[in-house]
Coordinates of C-alpha atoms in Angstrom, one line a residue:
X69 CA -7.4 -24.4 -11.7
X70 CA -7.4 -25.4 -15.2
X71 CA -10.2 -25.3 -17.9
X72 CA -11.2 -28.2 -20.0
X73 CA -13.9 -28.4 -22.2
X74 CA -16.7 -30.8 -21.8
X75 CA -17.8 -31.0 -25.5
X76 CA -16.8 -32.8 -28.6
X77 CA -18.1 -29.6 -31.2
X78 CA -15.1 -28.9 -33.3
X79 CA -15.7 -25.2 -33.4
X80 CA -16.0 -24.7 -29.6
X81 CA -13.0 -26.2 -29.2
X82 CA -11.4 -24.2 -31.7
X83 CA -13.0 -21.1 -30.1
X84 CA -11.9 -21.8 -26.9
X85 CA -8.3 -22.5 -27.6
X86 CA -8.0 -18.9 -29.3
X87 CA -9.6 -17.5 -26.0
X88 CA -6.5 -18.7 -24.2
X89 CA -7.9 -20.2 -21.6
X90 CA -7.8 -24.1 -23.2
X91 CA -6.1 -26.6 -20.8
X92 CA -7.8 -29.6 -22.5
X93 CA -11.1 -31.5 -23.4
X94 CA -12.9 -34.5 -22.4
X95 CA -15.9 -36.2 -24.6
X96 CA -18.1 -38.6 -24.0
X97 CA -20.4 -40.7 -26.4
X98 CA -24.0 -38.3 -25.5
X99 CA -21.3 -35.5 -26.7
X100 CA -20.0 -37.2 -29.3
X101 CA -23.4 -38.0 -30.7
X102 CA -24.3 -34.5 -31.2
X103 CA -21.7 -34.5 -33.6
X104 CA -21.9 -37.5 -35.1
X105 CA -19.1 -38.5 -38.1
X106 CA -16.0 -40.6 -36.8
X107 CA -15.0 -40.5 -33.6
X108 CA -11.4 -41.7 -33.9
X109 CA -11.1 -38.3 -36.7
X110 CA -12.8 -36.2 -33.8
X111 CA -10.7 -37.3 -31.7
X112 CA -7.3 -36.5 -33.5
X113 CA -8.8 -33.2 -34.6
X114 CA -9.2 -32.0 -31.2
X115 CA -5.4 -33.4 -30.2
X116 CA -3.9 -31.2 -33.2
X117 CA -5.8 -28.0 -31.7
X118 CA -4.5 -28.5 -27.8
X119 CA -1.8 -30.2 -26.7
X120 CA -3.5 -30.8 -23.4
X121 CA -5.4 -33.5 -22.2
X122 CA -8.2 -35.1 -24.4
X123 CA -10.1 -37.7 -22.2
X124 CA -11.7 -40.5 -24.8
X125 CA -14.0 -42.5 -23.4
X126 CA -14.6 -46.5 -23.2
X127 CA -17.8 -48.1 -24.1
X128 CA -17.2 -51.4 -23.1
X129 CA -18.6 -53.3 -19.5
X130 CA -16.0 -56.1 -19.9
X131 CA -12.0 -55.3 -18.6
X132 CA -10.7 -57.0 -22.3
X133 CA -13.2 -54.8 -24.3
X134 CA -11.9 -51.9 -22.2
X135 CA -8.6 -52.1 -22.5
X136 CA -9.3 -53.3 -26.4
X137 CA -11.0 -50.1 -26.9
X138 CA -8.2 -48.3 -24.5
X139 CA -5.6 -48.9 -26.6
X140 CA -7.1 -47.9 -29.4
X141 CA -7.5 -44.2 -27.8
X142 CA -4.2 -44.2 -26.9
X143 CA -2.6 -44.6 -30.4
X144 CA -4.9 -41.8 -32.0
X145 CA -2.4 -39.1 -30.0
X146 CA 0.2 -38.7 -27.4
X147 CA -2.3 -36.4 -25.2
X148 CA -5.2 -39.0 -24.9
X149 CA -6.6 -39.9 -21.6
X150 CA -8.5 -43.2 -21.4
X151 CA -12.1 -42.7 -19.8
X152 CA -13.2 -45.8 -17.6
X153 CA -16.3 -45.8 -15.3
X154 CA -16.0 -46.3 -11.8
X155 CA -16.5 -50.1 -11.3
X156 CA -14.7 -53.3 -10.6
X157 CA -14.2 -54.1 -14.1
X158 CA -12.7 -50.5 -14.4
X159 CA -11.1 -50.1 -11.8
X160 CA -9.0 -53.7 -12.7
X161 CA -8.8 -52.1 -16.5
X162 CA -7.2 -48.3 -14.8
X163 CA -4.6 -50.9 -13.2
X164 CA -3.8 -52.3 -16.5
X165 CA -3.2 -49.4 -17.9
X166 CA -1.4 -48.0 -15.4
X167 CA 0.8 -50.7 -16.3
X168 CA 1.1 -49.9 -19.8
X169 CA 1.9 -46.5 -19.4
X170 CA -2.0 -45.3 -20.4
X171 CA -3.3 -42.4 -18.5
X172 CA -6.8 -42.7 -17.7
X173 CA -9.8 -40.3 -16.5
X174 CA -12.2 -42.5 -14.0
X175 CA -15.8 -40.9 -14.7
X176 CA -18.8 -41.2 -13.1
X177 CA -16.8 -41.1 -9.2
X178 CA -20.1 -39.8 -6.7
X179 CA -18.1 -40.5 -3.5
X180 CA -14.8 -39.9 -1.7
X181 CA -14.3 -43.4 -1.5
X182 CA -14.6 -44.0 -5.0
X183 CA -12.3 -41.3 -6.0
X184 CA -9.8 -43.0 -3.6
X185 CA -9.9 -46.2 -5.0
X186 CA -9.4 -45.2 -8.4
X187 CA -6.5 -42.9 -7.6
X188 CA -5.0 -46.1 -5.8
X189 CA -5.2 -48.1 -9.5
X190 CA -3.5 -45.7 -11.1
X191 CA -6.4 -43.1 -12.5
X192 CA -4.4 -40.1 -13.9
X193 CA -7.6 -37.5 -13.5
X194 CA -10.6 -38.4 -11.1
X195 CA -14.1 -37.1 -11.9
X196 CA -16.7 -36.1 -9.7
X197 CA -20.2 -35.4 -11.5
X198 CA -21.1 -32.2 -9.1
X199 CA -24.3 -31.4 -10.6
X200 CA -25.4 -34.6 -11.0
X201 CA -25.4 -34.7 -7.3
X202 CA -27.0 -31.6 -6.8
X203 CA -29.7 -33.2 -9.1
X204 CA -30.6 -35.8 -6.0
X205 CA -30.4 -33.0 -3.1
X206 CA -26.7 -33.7 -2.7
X207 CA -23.5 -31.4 -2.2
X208 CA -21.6 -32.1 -4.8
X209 CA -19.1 -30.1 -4.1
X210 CA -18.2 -31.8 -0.8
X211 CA -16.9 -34.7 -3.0
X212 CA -14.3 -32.2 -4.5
X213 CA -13.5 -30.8 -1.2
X214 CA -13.0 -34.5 0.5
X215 CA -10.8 -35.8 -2.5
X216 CA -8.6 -32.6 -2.9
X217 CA -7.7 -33.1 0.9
X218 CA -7.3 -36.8 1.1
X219 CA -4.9 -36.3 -2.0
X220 CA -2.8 -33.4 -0.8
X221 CA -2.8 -35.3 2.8
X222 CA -1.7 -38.4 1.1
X223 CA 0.4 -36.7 -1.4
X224 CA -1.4 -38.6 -4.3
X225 CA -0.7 -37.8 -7.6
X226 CA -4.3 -38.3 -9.2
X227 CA -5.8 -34.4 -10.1
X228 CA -9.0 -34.2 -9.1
X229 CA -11.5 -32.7 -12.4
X230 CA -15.0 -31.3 -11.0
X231 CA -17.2 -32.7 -13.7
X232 CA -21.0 -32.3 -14.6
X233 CA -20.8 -28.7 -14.5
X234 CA -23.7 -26.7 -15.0
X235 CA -23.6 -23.2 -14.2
X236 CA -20.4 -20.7 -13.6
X237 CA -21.3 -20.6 -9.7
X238 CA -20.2 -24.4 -10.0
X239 CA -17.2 -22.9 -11.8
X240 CA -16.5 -20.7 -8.5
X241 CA -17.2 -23.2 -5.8
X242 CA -14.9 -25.9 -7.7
X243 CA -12.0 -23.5 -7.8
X244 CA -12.5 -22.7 -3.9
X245 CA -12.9 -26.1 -3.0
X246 CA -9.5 -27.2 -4.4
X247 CA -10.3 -28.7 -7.7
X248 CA -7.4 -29.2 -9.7
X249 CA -9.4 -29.1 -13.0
X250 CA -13.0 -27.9 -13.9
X251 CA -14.4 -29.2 -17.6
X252 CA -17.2 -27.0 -18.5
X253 CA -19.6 -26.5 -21.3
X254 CA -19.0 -24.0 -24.0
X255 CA -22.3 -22.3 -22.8
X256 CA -20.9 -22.3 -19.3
X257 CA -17.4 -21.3 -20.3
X258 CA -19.5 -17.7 -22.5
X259 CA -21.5 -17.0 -19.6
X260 CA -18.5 -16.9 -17.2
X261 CA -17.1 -14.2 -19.3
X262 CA -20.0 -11.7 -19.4
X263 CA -21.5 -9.5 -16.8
X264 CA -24.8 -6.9 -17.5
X265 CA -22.3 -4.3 -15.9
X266 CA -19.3 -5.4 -18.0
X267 CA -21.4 -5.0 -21.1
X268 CA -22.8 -2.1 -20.2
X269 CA -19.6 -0.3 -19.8
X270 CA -18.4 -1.2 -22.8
X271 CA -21.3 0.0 -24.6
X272 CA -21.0 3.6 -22.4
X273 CA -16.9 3.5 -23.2
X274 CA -17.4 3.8 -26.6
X275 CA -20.5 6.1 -26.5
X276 CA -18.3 8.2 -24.5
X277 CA -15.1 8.0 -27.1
X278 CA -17.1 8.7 -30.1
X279 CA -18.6 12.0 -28.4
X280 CA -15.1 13.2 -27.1
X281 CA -13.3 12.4 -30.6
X282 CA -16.6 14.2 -32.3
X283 CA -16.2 17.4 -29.5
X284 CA -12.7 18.0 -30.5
X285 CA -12.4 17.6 -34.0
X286 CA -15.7 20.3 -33.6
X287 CA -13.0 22.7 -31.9
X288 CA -10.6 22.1 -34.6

């Protein structure tokens, strides 16, 4: 499965990437106004540290202003994704981009059905917000498991990216549930890496090294 980042902080992004574990980013304009400055520079920053995916997304309601704004996206890098919200305005915008050669993220997908649909205009990437489904009492994870089977019985193309993740057991369950993609808070991404026993044993191998290196050069 592969590891995006949900954030549009320069420095997690640059922290990540040195990690190893970058496979691309997606922002979004709550993200992006935690940052604040220009987008478009944001935006082109983050391209020049990963050469994977960076999902930009659309503001607009209208299919013109989408595809206006679209385009935009698309010139700022080679590795831009266009991000359209599931509707029928962007779903008819995903088509016209498919067209155009665009690749496009649709966000905000909640059902099976909807993940379908947008694979069918031409979506490159299909996001399911897990946790905000968990929010309302829902599975959100069943949405990843429906869509990964529907597309590898259908041999579509679309990847599916498990989205609105909050926690690393979300990290887990995405992964088993066929999730092609996971994008995940820097916060989530840190705590996946620690454990209290990992931590812990580092402390005790070092403790342990210093006293053996101290015991010998006391024989010497």
């Amino acid at each position: 499965m592969k590891i995006f980042l949900d954030t549009a902080d320069i420095e997690e992004i640059r922290t990540a990437a040195r990690w190893g574990v970058l496979d691309g980013v997606t922002t979004n304009p709550t993200l992006y106004a935690k940052v604040g400055g220009s987008y478009d520079e944001i935006l082109k920053e983050v391209c020049r540290i990963t050469s994977g995916p960076v999902s930009a997304e659309c503001i607009s309601d209208d299919v013109e202003g989408m595809l206006e704004e679209g385009r935009h996206y698309a010139t700022l890098a080679p590795n831009i994704v266009v991000k359209v919200a599931m509707s029928e305005n962007g779903l008819e915008a995903i088509s016209r981009f498919a067209e155009e050669g665009i690749k496009t993220n649709c966000t905000l997908v909640f059902t099976a059905n909807q993940g379908l649909l947008a694979a069918k205009a031409g979506a490159s990437l299909i996001s399911p917000f897990v946790g905000r489904l968990d929010d309302i009492n829902q599975d959100g994870m069943i949405v990843i498991r429906e869509l990964a089977e529907i597309f590898a019985i259908h041999e579509i193309e679309a990847e599916v990216l498990a989205a609105s993740i909050r926690n690393p057991l979300h990290m887990t369950q995405a992964a088993l549930a066929g999730a092609n993609i996971a994008t995940v808070p820097f916060k989530v991404l840190q705590q996946m890496i620690h454990h209290p026993l990992t931590d812990k044993g580092i402390v005790q191998f070092k403790k342990d090294w210093e006293s053996a290196r101290a015991a010998a050069a006391a024989k010497a």
